[in-house]
Amino acid sequence: MKKILVLFLSVFLFVSCDFIFKKEEKAEPVFPAKENVVLGSDLDSNGCAISAGYRWSQLRNDCIRVFEEGFRLNPTNIEEGNPEENELEDNDVSGFVVFNEEKSKAEIFLPYQEKSILLSEKSPSGLYGDQNWELDTRKDWQLKKGGIVKYTAAKAIDLKITGSDQVDDE
């Protein structure tokens, strides 16, 4: 029993001496970077960070995030159960429309297309177009190519998916 007690006290003394004589190392402080850091190194030809969601706007002459500044248009050809249906939430298959201040021009940003499409306002007001594309904002927002509706306002598709929020009077 004495041997165990002596062994225990010896170990205790060595551990306590080690603790007392240890030098305290001071860690150097960490300071945040003083300059803004742009996400991703995948800049397009205009210097827009694609991985951060920026695209070059010809109308605004600047890099913008179209999903923050534009009106969302969803494709009309996605059927229920299609894998692209899940990509709607990620903006992977949606198109976006941005207008200039006078609303005389519309810029269309389509998925998987690097360059945007510029449309000029036609008469009557609310109708924009070029040789191939036509955007009608008068009633239900529709983007047509060659007379065929390719995109429509996100609201119209959401109503089809979720149904009406109106209470039925029975």
mmCIF file of C-alpha atoms in Angstrom:
data_model
loop_
_atom_site.group_PDB
_atom_site.id
_atom_site.type_symbol
_atom_site.label_atom_id
_atom_site.label_comp_id
_atom_site.label_asym_id
_atom_site.label_seq_id
_atom_site.Cartn_x
_atom_site.Cartn_y
_atom_site.Cartn_z
ATOM 1 C CA MET A 1 0.000 0.000 0.000
ATOM 2 C CA LYS A 2 2.913 2.323 0.838
ATOM 3 C CA LYS A 3 4.426 1.674 -2.583
ATOM 4 C CA ILE A 4 1.217 2.639 -4.347
ATOM 5 C CA LEU A 5 0.917 5.814 -2.283
ATOM 6 C CA VAL A 6 4.541 6.779 -3.015
ATOM 7 C CA LEU A 7 4.039 6.069 -6.719
ATOM 8 C CA PHE A 8 0.885 8.178 -6.766
ATOM 9 C CA LEU A 9 2.591 11.138 -5.024
ATOM 10 C CA SER A 10 5.564 10.932 -7.400
ATOM 11 C CA VAL A 11 3.343 11.083 -10.470
ATOM 12 C CA PHE A 12 1.381 13.944 -8.939
ATOM 13 C CA LEU A 13 4.574 15.976 -8.283
ATOM 14 C CA PHE A 14 5.881 15.466 -11.831
ATOM 15 C CA VAL A 15 2.577 16.522 -13.379
ATOM 16 C CA SER A 16 2.233 19.597 -11.169
ATOM 17 C CA CYS A 17 5.836 20.699 -11.837
ATOM 18 C CA ASP A 18 5.289 20.342 -15.556
ATOM 19 C CA PHE A 19 2.200 22.524 -15.307
ATOM 20 C CA ILE A 20 3.968 25.230 -13.238
ATOM 21 C CA PHE A 21 7.051 25.507 -15.447
ATOM 22 C CA LYS A 22 5.245 25.516 -18.791
ATOM 23 C CA LYS A 23 5.590 28.706 -20.779
ATOM 24 C CA GLU A 24 2.353 30.305 -21.850
ATOM 25 C CA GLU A 25 2.357 30.810 -25.602
ATOM 26 C CA LYS A 26 0.432 33.809 -26.814
ATOM 27 C CA ALA A 27 -1.423 33.360 -30.062
ATOM 28 C CA GLU A 28 -1.137 36.163 -32.587
ATOM 29 C CA PRO A 29 -4.425 38.022 -33.171
ATOM 30 C CA VAL A 30 -6.289 37.425 -36.428
ATOM 31 C CA PHE A 31 -7.617 40.450 -38.265
ATOM 32 C CA PRO A 32 -10.211 40.380 -41.088
ATOM 33 C CA ALA A 33 -9.108 41.362 -44.575
ATOM 34 C CA LYS A 34 -9.330 45.096 -45.226
ATOM 35 C CA GLU A 35 -10.406 44.709 -48.833
ATOM 36 C CA ASN A 36 -13.552 43.083 -50.220
ATOM 37 C CA VAL A 37 -13.076 39.532 -51.386
ATOM 38 C CA VAL A 38 -14.950 38.445 -54.519
ATOM 39 C CA LEU A 39 -16.231 34.876 -54.436
ATOM 40 C CA GLY A 40 -14.902 32.540 -57.058
ATOM 41 C CA SER A 41 -12.203 33.029 -59.597
ATOM 42 C CA ASP A 42 -14.450 32.326 -62.567
ATOM 43 C CA LEU A 43 -14.817 35.809 -63.972
ATOM 44 C CA ASP A 44 -16.456 36.285 -67.352
ATOM 45 C CA SER A 45 -15.063 38.570 -70.061
ATOM 46 C CA ASN A 46 -16.631 41.612 -68.321
ATOM 47 C CA GLY A 47 -15.207 40.773 -64.886
ATOM 48 C CA CYS A 48 -18.437 39.434 -63.354
ATOM 49 C CA ALA A 49 -18.069 36.649 -60.759
ATOM 50 C CA ILE A 50 -20.294 33.916 -62.198
ATOM 51 C CA SER A 51 -20.098 31.641 -59.131
ATOM 52 C CA ALA A 52 -21.382 34.516 -56.967
ATOM 53 C CA GLY A 53 -24.417 34.871 -59.250
ATOM 54 C CA TYR A 54 -23.339 37.962 -61.171
ATOM 55 C CA ARG A 55 -24.082 38.464 -64.875
ATOM 56 C CA TRP A 56 -23.193 41.335 -67.172
ATOM 57 C CA SER A 57 -26.105 43.638 -67.948
ATOM 58 C CA GLN A 58 -25.888 45.508 -71.245
ATOM 59 C CA LEU A 59 -28.645 47.893 -70.133
ATOM 60 C CA ARG A 60 -27.048 48.805 -66.810
ATOM 61 C CA ASN A 61 -23.458 48.469 -68.001
ATOM 62 C CA ASP A 62 -22.604 46.646 -64.771
ATOM 63 C CA CYS A 63 -22.479 43.223 -63.130
ATOM 64 C CA ILE A 64 -25.822 42.446 -61.500
ATOM 65 C CA ARG A 65 -27.483 39.520 -59.770
ATOM 66 C CA VAL A 66 -30.485 38.997 -62.016
ATOM 67 C CA PHE A 67 -32.347 36.902 -59.441
ATOM 68 C CA GLU A 68 -32.283 39.896 -57.067
ATOM 69 C CA GLU A 69 -33.026 42.689 -59.545
ATOM 70 C CA GLY A 70 -35.046 41.039 -62.293
ATOM 71 C CA PHE A 71 -38.509 39.594 -62.795
ATOM 72 C CA ARG A 72 -38.505 35.813 -62.824
ATOM 73 C CA LEU A 73 -39.826 33.823 -65.781
ATOM 74 C CA ASN A 74 -40.177 30.043 -65.619
ATOM 75 C CA PRO A 75 -40.115 27.708 -68.606
ATOM 76 C CA THR A 76 -43.506 26.441 -69.749
ATOM 77 C CA ASN A 77 -42.347 23.025 -70.944
ATOM 78 C CA ILE A 78 -41.466 21.496 -67.539
ATOM 79 C CA GLU A 79 -43.837 18.690 -66.708
ATOM 80 C CA GLU A 80 -44.572 17.355 -63.238
ATOM 81 C CA GLY A 81 -41.954 14.805 -62.181
ATOM 82 C CA ASN A 82 -39.335 16.184 -64.577
ATOM 83 C CA PRO A 83 -35.922 16.556 -62.856
ATOM 84 C CA GLU A 84 -35.828 20.208 -63.964
ATOM 85 C CA GLU A 85 -38.873 20.844 -61.753
ATOM 86 C CA ASN A 86 -36.582 20.759 -58.687
ATOM 87 C CA GLU A 87 -34.147 23.167 -60.329
ATOM 88 C CA LEU A 88 -36.763 25.944 -60.382
ATOM 89 C CA GLU A 89 -35.969 26.787 -56.749
ATOM 90 C CA ASP A 90 -32.257 27.089 -57.567
ATOM 91 C CA ASN A 91 -32.872 29.486 -60.508
ATOM 92 C CA ASP A 92 -31.104 26.973 -62.783
ATOM 93 C CA VAL A 93 -33.851 26.860 -65.430
ATOM 94 C CA SER A 94 -35.543 30.224 -64.838
ATOM 95 C CA GLY A 95 -35.132 33.261 -67.035
ATOM 96 C CA PHE A 96 -35.082 36.835 -65.753
ATOM 97 C CA VAL A 97 -36.111 40.204 -67.198
ATOM 98 C CA VAL A 98 -34.488 43.529 -66.315
ATOM 99 C CA PHE A 99 -35.719 46.893 -67.631
ATOM 100 C CA ASN A 100 -33.935 50.193 -68.135
ATOM 101 C CA GLU A 101 -35.155 53.201 -66.123
ATOM 102 C CA GLU A 102 -37.470 54.439 -68.894
ATOM 103 C CA LYS A 103 -38.856 50.905 -69.432
ATOM 104 C CA SER A 104 -38.225 51.344 -73.145
ATOM 105 C CA LYS A 105 -35.888 48.318 -73.288
ATOM 106 C CA ALA A 106 -35.968 44.895 -71.695
ATOM 107 C CA GLU A 107 -32.994 42.614 -71.165
ATOM 108 C CA ILE A 108 -33.625 38.883 -71.035
ATOM 109 C CA PHE A 109 -31.295 36.539 -69.146
ATOM 110 C CA LEU A 110 -31.828 32.888 -70.024
ATOM 111 C CA PRO A 111 -30.214 29.887 -68.332
ATOM 112 C CA TYR A 112 -27.231 28.276 -70.035
ATOM 113 C CA GLN A 113 -26.862 31.332 -72.298
ATOM 114 C CA GLU A 114 -23.866 33.566 -71.623
ATOM 115 C CA LYS A 115 -25.072 36.699 -73.402
ATOM 116 C CA SER A 116 -28.362 38.417 -72.607
ATOM 117 C CA ILE A 117 -30.986 39.363 -75.205
ATOM 118 C CA LEU A 118 -32.006 42.999 -75.655
ATOM 119 C CA LEU A 119 -35.596 43.770 -76.629
ATOM 120 C CA SER A 120 -37.003 47.184 -77.567
ATOM 121 C CA GLU A 121 -40.495 48.330 -76.689
ATOM 122 C CA LYS A 122 -42.970 48.192 -79.545
ATOM 123 C CA SER A 123 -46.389 49.678 -79.732
ATOM 124 C CA PRO A 124 -48.693 49.023 -77.934
ATOM 125 C CA SER A 125 -46.942 49.734 -74.643
ATOM 126 C CA GLY A 126 -45.894 46.630 -72.700
ATOM 127 C CA LEU A 127 -44.828 44.672 -75.778
ATOM 128 C CA TYR A 128 -41.088 44.221 -76.348
ATOM 129 C CA GLY A 129 -39.358 42.390 -79.142
ATOM 130 C CA ASP A 130 -36.619 41.798 -81.676
ATOM 131 C CA GLN A 131 -36.477 39.533 -84.732
ATOM 132 C CA ASN A 132 -36.831 36.242 -82.786
ATOM 133 C CA TRP A 133 -38.097 37.036 -79.298
ATOM 134 C CA GLU A 134 -41.194 38.801 -77.986
ATOM 135 C CA LEU A 135 -42.014 39.732 -74.383
ATOM 136 C CA ASP A 136 -45.614 40.620 -73.548
ATOM 137 C CA THR A 137 -46.029 42.272 -70.131
ATOM 138 C CA ARG A 138 -49.568 43.563 -70.674
ATOM 139 C CA LYS A 139 -51.503 40.731 -69.008
ATOM 140 C CA ASP A 140 -49.748 37.448 -68.294
ATOM 141 C CA TRP A 141 -46.055 37.900 -68.727
ATOM 142 C CA GLN A 142 -45.030 35.692 -71.620
ATOM 143 C CA LEU A 143 -41.744 35.338 -73.460
ATOM 144 C CA LYS A 144 -42.194 33.881 -76.929
ATOM 145 C CA LYS A 145 -39.697 32.700 -79.489
ATOM 146 C CA GLY A 146 -41.056 32.443 -83.015
ATOM 147 C CA GLY A 147 -44.617 32.848 -81.707
ATOM 148 C CA ILE A 148 -44.306 29.911 -79.251
ATOM 149 C CA VAL A 149 -44.514 30.652 -75.522
ATOM 150 C CA LYS A 150 -41.234 29.516 -73.944
ATOM 151 C CA TYR A 151 -41.401 31.294 -70.563
ATOM 152 C CA THR A 152 -44.155 32.758 -68.452
ATOM 153 C CA ALA A 153 -44.316 34.694 -65.187
ATOM 154 C CA ALA A 154 -43.330 32.624 -62.169
ATOM 155 C CA LYS A 155 -46.659 33.429 -60.512
ATOM 156 C CA ALA A 156 -48.642 31.635 -63.231
ATOM 157 C CA ILE A 157 -46.656 28.424 -62.791
ATOM 158 C CA ASP A 158 -46.768 28.619 -58.981
ATOM 159 C CA LEU A 159 -50.577 28.851 -59.113
ATOM 160 C CA LYS A 160 -50.705 25.757 -61.329
ATOM 161 C CA ILE A 161 -48.492 23.809 -58.940
ATOM 162 C CA THR A 162 -49.944 24.879 -55.588
ATOM 163 C CA GLY A 163 -53.518 25.647 -56.580
ATOM 164 C CA SER A 164 -55.578 28.641 -55.649
ATOM 165 C CA ASP A 165 -55.513 30.161 -52.171
ATOM 166 C CA GLN A 166 -59.161 31.205 -52.476
ATOM 167 C CA VAL A 167 -61.746 29.475 -50.274
ATOM 168 C CA ASP A 168 -64.415 27.621 -52.221
ATOM 169 C CA ASP A 169 -67.985 28.701 -51.362
ATOM 170 C CA GLU A 170 -70.103 25.594 -51.141
#
